[in-house]
Amino acid sequence: MKTRIPLMADPVWPEVMKIAIEDNQEPLVPVSLAPAPLQVYPAYYKMGIPYAVPECHTRTGIYRRLLKAAKQLPAGMSLLVLDSWRPYGVQQYLYDTLYNALETRLPKKSAAELEQLTREFVSLPSTRADAPSPHLTGGSVDVTLLDQQGLMLDMGTQFDEASAWSHTHAFEEIATPNARETEVIKNRRLLYGIMTAAGFTNLPSEWWHFDYGNQLWAWYSGAERAIYGATQPDSLENRWRREVEKYSAN
């Protein structure tokens, strides 16, 4: 992909949260069932993050778009999903951890300033029906690329690195990139290109974060409304409860 990654403004969260949601009720599905070249590595579970789950779930529409994106990769490469639907407890843990780290390092910053800095990389934890955290909708995915040996390509920063270099466009600003920076630019353009071609939008502060169907996607795509609200994987208990209710109704 030779096309430059465009410079995009950060979302105006108060306006994003005003976008109407009309959930289309697509279920969550496990991405680990996907065929190659789509792979899964539930990063937060592997890191031992509290409340993280050992699977990456997405809405059905996201799943199909991930497959479409992965099929655009050069032969031998894979698209790796690191995180997708995220329990509220994980969102709260990530937010608090980054906020506390910033507060320790920047003691003169006000609470409002610390919140703004934190939200650059972690959305505000929310279960509000009209404004859920993006990952809580099953419409956000964190992804990267693997080479033919299953190693992650150099994207310039680590996944979830709270750095200015994590901004998707950051390396495009280098006037004379060296060999490593040129490789990073190529890799980011490839990831950005296949994901946006599949209908996803990107969060400008995170090269790994892409959305479809939720409020953040609606904000960047210009859609009138979001089609994914807060959701969660179905459970055996919930399925049995529905079955019992149907039986009782008859």
PDB file of C-alpha atoms in Angstrom:
ATOM      1  CA  MET A   1       0.000   0.000   0.000  1.00  0.00           C
ATOM      2  CA  LYS A   2       1.605   3.233  -1.136  1.00  0.00           C
ATOM      3  CA  THR A   3      -1.228   5.578  -0.154  1.00  0.00           C
ATOM      4  CA  ARG A   4      -0.373   7.878   2.744  1.00  0.00           C
ATOM      5  CA  ILE A   5      -2.387   7.526   5.915  1.00  0.00           C
ATOM      6  CA  PRO A   6      -4.397  10.738   6.284  1.00  0.00           C
ATOM      7  CA  LEU A   7      -4.097  12.972   9.331  1.00  0.00           C
ATOM      8  CA  MET A   8      -7.387  12.748  11.214  1.00  0.00           C
ATOM      9  CA  ALA A   9      -8.606  14.776  14.184  1.00  0.00           C
ATOM     10  CA  ASP A  10      -9.296  13.075  17.496  1.00  0.00           C
ATOM     11  CA  PRO A  11     -12.970  12.352  18.199  1.00  0.00           C
ATOM     12  CA  VAL A  12     -15.021  14.959  20.034  1.00  0.00           C
ATOM     13  CA  TRP A  13     -16.341  12.544  22.627  1.00  0.00           C
ATOM     14  CA  PRO A  14     -19.327  14.590  23.879  1.00  0.00           C
ATOM     15  CA  GLU A  15     -20.587  14.709  20.274  1.00  0.00           C
ATOM     16  CA  VAL A  16     -19.783  11.048  19.613  1.00  0.00           C
ATOM     17  CA  MET A  17     -21.891  10.095  22.618  1.00  0.00           C
ATOM     18  CA  LYS A  18     -24.893  11.953  21.189  1.00  0.00           C
ATOM     19  CA  ILE A  19     -25.091   9.758  18.084  1.00  0.00           C
ATOM     20  CA  ALA A  20     -28.242   7.648  18.145  1.00  0.00           C
ATOM     21  CA  ILE A  21     -27.942   3.869  18.426  1.00  0.00           C
ATOM     22  CA  GLU A  22     -30.360   1.474  16.734  1.00  0.00           C
ATOM     23  CA  ASP A  23     -28.883  -1.923  17.563  1.00  0.00           C
ATOM     24  CA  ASN A  24     -29.414  -4.464  14.796  1.00  0.00           C
ATOM     25  CA  GLN A  25     -29.066  -7.299  17.351  1.00  0.00           C
ATOM     26  CA  GLU A  26     -26.262  -9.077  15.536  1.00  0.00           C
ATOM     27  CA  PRO A  27     -24.835 -11.692  17.893  1.00  0.00           C
ATOM     28  CA  LEU A  28     -21.256 -11.916  19.074  1.00  0.00           C
ATOM     29  CA  VAL A  29     -19.241 -14.722  17.519  1.00  0.00           C
ATOM     30  CA  PRO A  30     -15.812 -16.168  18.471  1.00  0.00           C
ATOM     31  CA  VAL A  31     -13.114 -15.077  16.043  1.00  0.00           C
ATOM     32  CA  SER A  32     -10.933 -18.062  16.969  1.00  0.00           C
ATOM     33  CA  LEU A  33     -13.121 -20.188  14.666  1.00  0.00           C
ATOM     34  CA  ALA A  34     -12.040 -18.148  11.633  1.00  0.00           C
ATOM     35  CA  PRO A  35      -9.938 -19.738   8.894  1.00  0.00           C
ATOM     36  CA  ALA A  36      -6.480 -18.465   7.960  1.00  0.00           C
ATOM     37  CA  PRO A  37      -5.263 -15.832   7.298  1.00  0.00           C
ATOM     38  CA  LEU A  38      -7.268 -14.480  10.275  1.00  0.00           C
ATOM     39  CA  GLN A  39      -5.799 -15.366  13.664  1.00  0.00           C
ATOM     40  CA  VAL A  40      -6.515 -14.580  17.320  1.00  0.00           C
ATOM     41  CA  TYR A  41      -4.349 -13.862  20.350  1.00  0.00           C
ATOM     42  CA  PRO A  42      -6.452 -12.526  23.268  1.00  0.00           C
ATOM     43  CA  ALA A  43      -3.738 -10.199  24.541  1.00  0.00           C
ATOM     44  CA  TYR A  44      -5.336  -9.038  27.795  1.00  0.00           C
ATOM     45  CA  TYR A  45      -6.163 -12.582  28.881  1.00  0.00           C
ATOM     46  CA  LYS A  46      -2.621 -13.669  28.088  1.00  0.00           C
ATOM     47  CA  MET A  47      -1.306 -10.719  30.140  1.00  0.00           C
ATOM     48  CA  GLY A  48      -3.419 -11.746  33.123  1.00  0.00           C
ATOM     49  CA  ILE A  49      -5.517  -8.578  33.086  1.00  0.00           C
ATOM     50  CA  PRO A  50      -8.383  -8.902  35.604  1.00  0.00           C
ATOM     51  CA  TYR A  51     -11.759  -9.863  34.073  1.00  0.00           C
ATOM     52  CA  ALA A  52     -10.263 -10.522  30.619  1.00  0.00           C
ATOM     53  CA  VAL A  53     -11.735 -13.446  28.670  1.00  0.00           C
ATOM     54  CA  PRO A  54      -9.842 -16.148  26.714  1.00  0.00           C
ATOM     55  CA  GLU A  55     -11.580 -15.369  23.419  1.00  0.00           C
ATOM     56  CA  CYS A  56     -12.016 -12.489  21.015  1.00  0.00           C
ATOM     57  CA  HIS A  57     -15.709 -11.989  20.242  1.00  0.00           C
ATOM     58  CA  THR A  58     -17.036  -9.638  17.573  1.00  0.00           C
ATOM     59  CA  ARG A  59     -20.369  -8.927  15.980  1.00  0.00           C
ATOM     60  CA  THR A  60     -21.093 -11.050  12.913  1.00  0.00           C
ATOM     61  CA  GLY A  61     -20.657  -8.041  10.625  1.00  0.00           C
ATOM     62  CA  ILE A  62     -17.225  -7.339  12.100  1.00  0.00           C
ATOM     63  CA  TYR A  63     -16.225 -10.987  11.705  1.00  0.00           C
ATOM     64  CA  ARG A  64     -17.054 -10.971   7.997  1.00  0.00           C
ATOM     65  CA  ARG A  65     -15.191  -7.710   7.445  1.00  0.00           C
ATOM     66  CA  LEU A  66     -12.127  -9.031   9.239  1.00  0.00           C
ATOM     67  CA  LEU A  67     -12.122 -12.025   6.902  1.00  0.00           C
ATOM     68  CA  LYS A  68     -12.446  -9.696   3.925  1.00  0.00           C
ATOM     69  CA  ALA A  69      -9.521  -7.579   5.143  1.00  0.00           C
ATOM     70  CA  ALA A  70      -7.319 -10.604   5.858  1.00  0.00           C
ATOM     71  CA  LYS A  71      -7.846 -11.964   2.354  1.00  0.00           C
ATOM     72  CA  GLN A  72      -6.332  -8.783   0.900  1.00  0.00           C
ATOM     73  CA  LEU A  73      -2.952  -9.483   2.498  1.00  0.00           C
ATOM     74  CA  PRO A  74       0.042 -10.761   0.535  1.00  0.00           C
ATOM     75  CA  ALA A  75       0.385 -14.556   0.521  1.00  0.00           C
ATOM     76  CA  GLY A  76       1.688 -15.955   3.795  1.00  0.00           C
ATOM     77  CA  MET A  77       0.761 -12.963   5.943  1.00  0.00           C
ATOM     78  CA  SER A  78      -2.019 -12.969   8.560  1.00  0.00           C
ATOM     79  CA  LEU A  79      -4.290 -10.482  10.294  1.00  0.00           C
ATOM     80  CA  LEU A  80      -4.088 -10.924  14.066  1.00  0.00           C
ATOM     81  CA  VAL A  81      -6.917  -9.895  16.408  1.00  0.00           C
ATOM     82  CA  LEU A  82      -5.568  -8.879  19.825  1.00  0.00           C
ATOM     83  CA  ASP A  83      -8.798  -7.639  21.425  1.00  0.00           C
ATOM     84  CA  SER A  84     -12.405  -7.051  20.459  1.00  0.00           C
ATOM     85  CA  TRP A  85     -15.483  -7.233  22.715  1.00  0.00           C
ATOM     86  CA  ARG A  86     -14.217  -6.145  26.102  1.00  0.00           C
ATOM     87  CA  PRO A  87     -15.940  -6.672  29.475  1.00  0.00           C
ATOM     88  CA  TYR A  88     -16.626  -3.521  31.474  1.00  0.00           C
ATOM     89  CA  GLY A  89     -14.244  -4.691  34.202  1.00  0.00           C
ATOM     90  CA  VAL A  90     -11.346  -4.781  31.733  1.00  0.00           C
ATOM     91  CA  GLN A  91     -12.207  -1.309  30.456  1.00  0.00           C
ATOM     92  CA  GLN A  92     -12.273   0.074  33.989  1.00  0.00           C
ATOM     93  CA  TYR A  93      -8.972  -1.603  34.846  1.00  0.00           C
ATOM     94  CA  LEU A  94      -7.226  -0.222  31.752  1.00  0.00           C
ATOM     95  CA  TYR A  95      -8.599   3.274  32.322  1.00  0.00           C
ATOM     96  CA  ASP A  96      -7.659   3.363  36.008  1.00  0.00           C
ATOM     97  CA  THR A  97      -4.186   1.933  35.390  1.00  0.00           C
ATOM     98  CA  LEU A  98      -3.279   4.515  32.744  1.00  0.00           C
ATOM     99  CA  TYR A  99      -4.900   7.380  34.675  1.00  0.00           C
ATOM    100  CA  ASN A 100      -2.961   6.475  37.834  1.00  0.00           C
ATOM    101  CA  ALA A 101       0.301   6.185  35.906  1.00  0.00           C
ATOM    102  CA  LEU A 102      -0.214   9.625  34.359  1.00  0.00           C
ATOM    103  CA  GLU A 103      -1.203  11.114  37.707  1.00  0.00           C
ATOM    104  CA  THR A 104       2.015   9.813  39.285  1.00  0.00           C
ATOM    105  CA  ARG A 105       4.168  11.081  36.454  1.00  0.00           C
ATOM    106  CA  LEU A 106       2.352  14.402  35.978  1.00  0.00           C
ATOM    107  CA  PRO A 107       1.319  15.508  39.494  1.00  0.00           C
ATOM    108  CA  LYS A 108       0.640  19.109  38.431  1.00  0.00           C
ATOM    109  CA  LYS A 109      -2.028  18.141  35.905  1.00  0.00           C
ATOM    110  CA  SER A 110      -5.661  18.706  36.845  1.00  0.00           C
ATOM    111  CA  ALA A 111      -8.181  15.887  36.921  1.00  0.00           C
ATOM    112  CA  ALA A 112      -9.691  17.165  33.656  1.00  0.00           C
ATOM    113  CA  GLU A 113      -6.279  17.222  31.981  1.00  0.00           C
ATOM    114  CA  LEU A 114      -5.475  13.725  33.211  1.00  0.00           C
ATOM    115  CA  GLU A 115      -8.809  12.456  31.903  1.00  0.00           C
ATOM    116  CA  GLN A 116      -8.124  13.988  28.495  1.00  0.00           C
ATOM    117  CA  LEU A 117      -4.696  12.378  28.341  1.00  0.00           C
ATOM    118  CA  THR A 118      -6.076   9.021  29.447  1.00  0.00           C
ATOM    119  CA  ARG A 119      -8.897   9.081  26.895  1.00  0.00           C
ATOM    120  CA  GLU A 120      -6.341   9.497  24.138  1.00  0.00           C
ATOM    121  CA  PHE A 121      -5.630   5.768  24.547  1.00  0.00           C
ATOM    122  CA  VAL A 122      -8.432   4.342  26.718  1.00  0.00           C
ATOM    123  CA  SER A 123     -12.094   5.250  26.339  1.00  0.00           C
ATOM    124  CA  LEU A 124     -14.089   6.236  29.399  1.00  0.00           C
ATOM    125  CA  PRO A 125     -15.646   3.117  30.960  1.00  0.00           C
ATOM    126  CA  SER A 126     -19.382   3.263  30.334  1.00  0.00           C
ATOM    127  CA  THR A 127     -22.316   0.873  30.267  1.00  0.00           C
ATOM    128  CA  ARG A 128     -24.788   3.626  29.377  1.00  0.00           C
ATOM    129  CA  ALA A 129     -27.279   2.382  26.803  1.00  0.00           C
ATOM    130  CA  ASP A 130     -26.928   5.627  24.840  1.00  0.00           C
ATOM    131  CA  ALA A 131     -23.134   5.889  25.124  1.00  0.00           C
ATOM    132  CA  PRO A 132     -21.342   2.584  25.816  1.00  0.00           C
ATOM    133  CA  SER A 133     -17.579   2.202  25.650  1.00  0.00           C
ATOM    134  CA  PRO A 134     -16.689   1.298  22.031  1.00  0.00           C
ATOM    135  CA  HIS A 135     -15.245  -2.125  22.829  1.00  0.00           C
ATOM    136  CA  LEU A 136     -18.333  -3.004  24.877  1.00  0.00           C
ATOM    137  CA  THR A 137     -20.381  -2.967  21.647  1.00  0.00           C
ATOM    138  CA  GLY A 138     -18.453  -5.726  19.897  1.00  0.00           C
ATOM    139  CA  GLY A 139     -17.803  -3.176  17.140  1.00  0.00           C
ATOM    140  CA  SER A 140     -14.179  -2.347  17.998  1.00  0.00           C
ATOM    141  CA  VAL A 141     -11.157  -4.485  17.193  1.00  0.00           C
ATOM    142  CA  ASP A 142      -7.465  -4.152  17.977  1.00  0.00           C
ATOM    143  CA  VAL A 143      -5.386  -5.763  15.252  1.00  0.00           C
ATOM    144  CA  THR A 144      -1.901  -6.106  13.822  1.00  0.00           C
ATOM    145  CA  LEU A 145      -0.130  -8.074  11.073  1.00  0.00           C
ATOM    146  CA  LEU A 146       1.954 -11.262  11.150  1.00  0.00           C
ATOM    147  CA  ASP A 147       4.664 -12.255   8.714  1.00  0.00           C
ATOM    148  CA  GLN A 148       5.051 -15.711   7.160  1.00  0.00           C
ATOM    149  CA  GLN A 149       6.783 -16.973  10.313  1.00  0.00           C
ATOM    150  CA  GLY A 150       4.005 -15.798  12.615  1.00  0.00           C
ATOM    151  CA  LEU A 151       5.967 -12.833  13.966  1.00  0.00           C
ATOM    152  CA  MET A 152       4.356  -9.435  14.420  1.00  0.00           C
ATOM    153  CA  LEU A 153       5.420  -6.826  11.896  1.00  0.00           C
ATOM    154  CA  ASP A 154       7.165  -3.719  13.194  1.00  0.00           C
ATOM    155  CA  MET A 155       4.476  -1.067  13.613  1.00  0.00           C
ATOM    156  CA  GLY A 156       6.741   1.453  15.316  1.00  0.00           C
ATOM    157  CA  THR A 157       5.294   0.972  18.802  1.00  0.00           C
ATOM    158  CA  GLN A 158       3.927  -1.858  20.876  1.00  0.00           C
ATOM    159  CA  PHE A 159       0.214  -2.573  21.011  1.00  0.00           C
ATOM    160  CA  ASP A 160      -1.348  -0.266  23.628  1.00  0.00           C
ATOM    161  CA  GLU A 161       1.795   1.862  23.951  1.00  0.00           C
ATOM    162  CA  ALA A 162       0.745   5.271  25.324  1.00  0.00           C
ATOM    163  CA  SER A 163       3.037   7.254  23.040  1.00  0.00           C
ATOM    164  CA  ALA A 164       2.668   9.986  20.449  1.00  0.00           C
ATOM    165  CA  TRP A 165       4.262   7.535  18.009  1.00  0.00           C
ATOM    166  CA  SER A 166       1.226   5.276  18.433  1.00  0.00           C
ATOM    167  CA  HIS A 167      -0.867   7.794  16.517  1.00  0.00           C
ATOM    168  CA  THR A 168      -1.657   6.147  13.200  1.00  0.00           C
ATOM    169  CA  HIS A 169      -0.346   9.041  11.104  1.00  0.00           C
ATOM    170  CA  ALA A 170       2.755   9.753  13.218  1.00  0.00           C
ATOM    171  CA  PHE A 171       5.445   8.203  11.019  1.00  0.00           C
ATOM    172  CA  GLU A 172       4.001   9.916   7.932  1.00  0.00           C
ATOM    173  CA  GLU A 173       5.336  13.175   9.366  1.00  0.00           C
ATOM    174  CA  ILE A 174       8.985  12.067   9.130  1.00  0.00           C
ATOM    175  CA  ALA A 175      10.527  14.020   6.256  1.00  0.00           C
ATOM    176  CA  THR A 176      13.409  11.634   5.612  1.00  0.00           C
ATOM    177  CA  PRO A 177      12.630   8.247   7.181  1.00  0.00           C
ATOM    178  CA  ASN A 178      15.445   5.788   7.772  1.00  0.00           C
ATOM    179  CA  ALA A 179      15.223   2.122   6.778  1.00  0.00           C
ATOM    180  CA  ARG A 180      13.350   1.051   9.904  1.00  0.00           C
ATOM    181  CA  GLU A 181      10.944   3.987   9.764  1.00  0.00           C
ATOM    182  CA  THR A 182      10.277   3.279   6.084  1.00  0.00           C
ATOM    183  CA  GLU A 183       9.360  -0.300   7.029  1.00  0.00           C
ATOM    184  CA  VAL A 184       7.011   0.951   9.753  1.00  0.00           C
ATOM    185  CA  ILE A 185       5.309   3.317   7.319  1.00  0.00           C
ATOM    186  CA  LYS A 186       4.825   0.472   4.819  1.00  0.00           C
ATOM    187  CA  ASN A 187       3.398  -1.844   7.491  1.00  0.00           C
ATOM    188  CA  ARG A 188       0.995   0.731   8.890  1.00  0.00           C
ATOM    189  CA  ARG A 189      -0.212   1.671   5.424  1.00  0.00           C
ATOM    190  CA  LEU A 190      -0.863  -1.987   4.646  1.00  0.00           C
ATOM    191  CA  LEU A 191      -2.892  -2.513   7.835  1.00  0.00           C
ATOM    192  CA  TYR A 192      -4.773   0.768   7.468  1.00  0.00           C
ATOM    193  CA  GLY A 193      -5.451   0.083   3.801  1.00  0.00           C
ATOM    194  CA  ILE A 194      -6.971  -3.376   4.153  1.00  0.00           C
ATOM    195  CA  MET A 195      -9.044  -2.406   7.182  1.00  0.00           C
ATOM    196  CA  THR A 196     -10.537   0.772   5.738  1.00  0.00           C
ATOM    197  CA  ALA A 197     -11.192  -1.007   2.422  1.00  0.00           C
ATOM    198  CA  ALA A 198     -13.261  -3.524   4.416  1.00  0.00           C
ATOM    199  CA  GLY A 199     -15.401  -0.710   5.854  1.00  0.00           C
ATOM    200  CA  PHE A 200     -13.656  -0.007   9.156  1.00  0.00           C
ATOM    201  CA  THR A 201     -12.720   3.405  10.503  1.00  0.00           C
ATOM    202  CA  ASN A 202      -9.579   4.030  12.544  1.00  0.00           C
ATOM    203  CA  LEU A 203      -9.110   5.778  15.881  1.00  0.00           C
ATOM    204  CA  PRO A 204      -6.342   8.290  14.981  1.00  0.00           C
ATOM    205  CA  SER A 205      -4.458   7.936  18.277  1.00  0.00           C
ATOM    206  CA  GLU A 206      -4.078   4.145  17.934  1.00  0.00           C
ATOM    207  CA  TRP A 207      -2.730   2.449  14.807  1.00  0.00           C
ATOM    208  CA  TRP A 208      -4.219  -0.863  16.021  1.00  0.00           C
ATOM    209  CA  HIS A 209      -7.798   0.258  16.777  1.00  0.00           C
ATOM    210  CA  PHE A 210     -10.562  -0.013  14.169  1.00  0.00           C
ATOM    211  CA  ASP A 211     -14.342   0.289  14.409  1.00  0.00           C
ATOM    212  CA  TYR A 212     -17.455  -0.656  12.529  1.00  0.00           C
ATOM    213  CA  GLY A 213     -21.075  -0.171  13.525  1.00  0.00           C
ATOM    214  CA  ASN A 214     -20.620   1.666  16.831  1.00  0.00           C
ATOM    215  CA  GLN A 215     -20.802   5.373  17.645  1.00  0.00           C
ATOM    216  CA  LEU A 216     -17.105   5.928  16.950  1.00  0.00           C
ATOM    217  CA  TRP A 217     -17.525   4.402  13.489  1.00  0.00           C
ATOM    218  CA  ALA A 218     -20.573   6.592  12.879  1.00  0.00           C
ATOM    219  CA  TRP A 219     -18.586   9.686  13.880  1.00  0.00           C
ATOM    220  CA  TYR A 220     -15.778   9.044  11.415  1.00  0.00           C
ATOM    221  CA  SER A 221     -17.864   7.533   8.613  1.00  0.00           C
ATOM    222  CA  GLY A 222     -20.598  10.166   8.717  1.00  0.00           C
ATOM    223  CA  ALA A 223     -23.346   7.609   9.344  1.00  0.00           C
ATOM    224  CA  GLU A 224     -26.541   9.011  10.833  1.00  0.00           C
ATOM    225  CA  ARG A 225     -26.698   6.385  13.552  1.00  0.00           C
ATOM    226  CA  ALA A 226     -24.801   3.502  15.090  1.00  0.00           C
ATOM    227  CA  ILE A 227     -26.035  -0.049  14.625  1.00  0.00           C
ATOM    228  CA  TYR A 228     -24.205  -1.606  17.593  1.00  0.00           C
ATOM    229  CA  GLY A 229     -24.891  -0.781  21.230  1.00  0.00           C
ATOM    230  CA  ALA A 230     -23.640  -2.461  24.391  1.00  0.00           C
ATOM    231  CA  THR A 231     -23.785  -6.241  24.283  1.00  0.00           C
ATOM    232  CA  GLN A 232     -22.241  -9.373  25.787  1.00  0.00           C
ATOM    233  CA  PRO A 233     -21.665 -12.992  24.788  1.00  0.00           C
ATOM    234  CA  ASP A 234     -24.654 -15.257  25.281  1.00  0.00           C
ATOM    235  CA  SER A 235     -24.458 -17.615  28.245  1.00  0.00           C
ATOM    236  CA  LEU A 236     -25.899 -21.018  28.934  1.00  0.00           C
ATOM    237  CA  GLU A 237     -27.885 -19.545  31.820  1.00  0.00           C
ATOM    238  CA  ASN A 238     -29.473 -16.923  29.561  1.00  0.00           C
ATOM    239  CA  ARG A 239     -30.307 -19.504  26.882  1.00  0.00           C
ATOM    240  CA  TRP A 240     -31.944 -21.804  29.418  1.00  0.00           C
ATOM    241  CA  ARG A 241     -33.885 -18.884  30.890  1.00  0.00           C
ATOM    242  CA  ARG A 242     -35.276 -17.988  27.453  1.00  0.00           C
ATOM    243  CA  GLU A 243     -36.200 -21.598  26.803  1.00  0.00           C
ATOM    244  CA  VAL A 244     -37.965 -21.887  30.146  1.00  0.00           C
ATOM    245  CA  GLU A 245     -39.861 -18.657  29.484  1.00  0.00           C
ATOM    246  CA  LYS A 246     -41.015 -20.007  26.110  1.00  0.00           C
ATOM    247  CA  TYR A 247     -42.064 -23.288  27.733  1.00  0.00           C
ATOM    248  CA  SER A 248     -43.943 -21.449  30.488  1.00  0.00           C
ATOM    249  CA  ALA A 249     -45.719 -19.247  27.949  1.00  0.00           C
ATOM    250  CA  ASN A 250     -47.100 -22.318  26.218  1.00  0.00           C
TER     251      ASN A 250
END
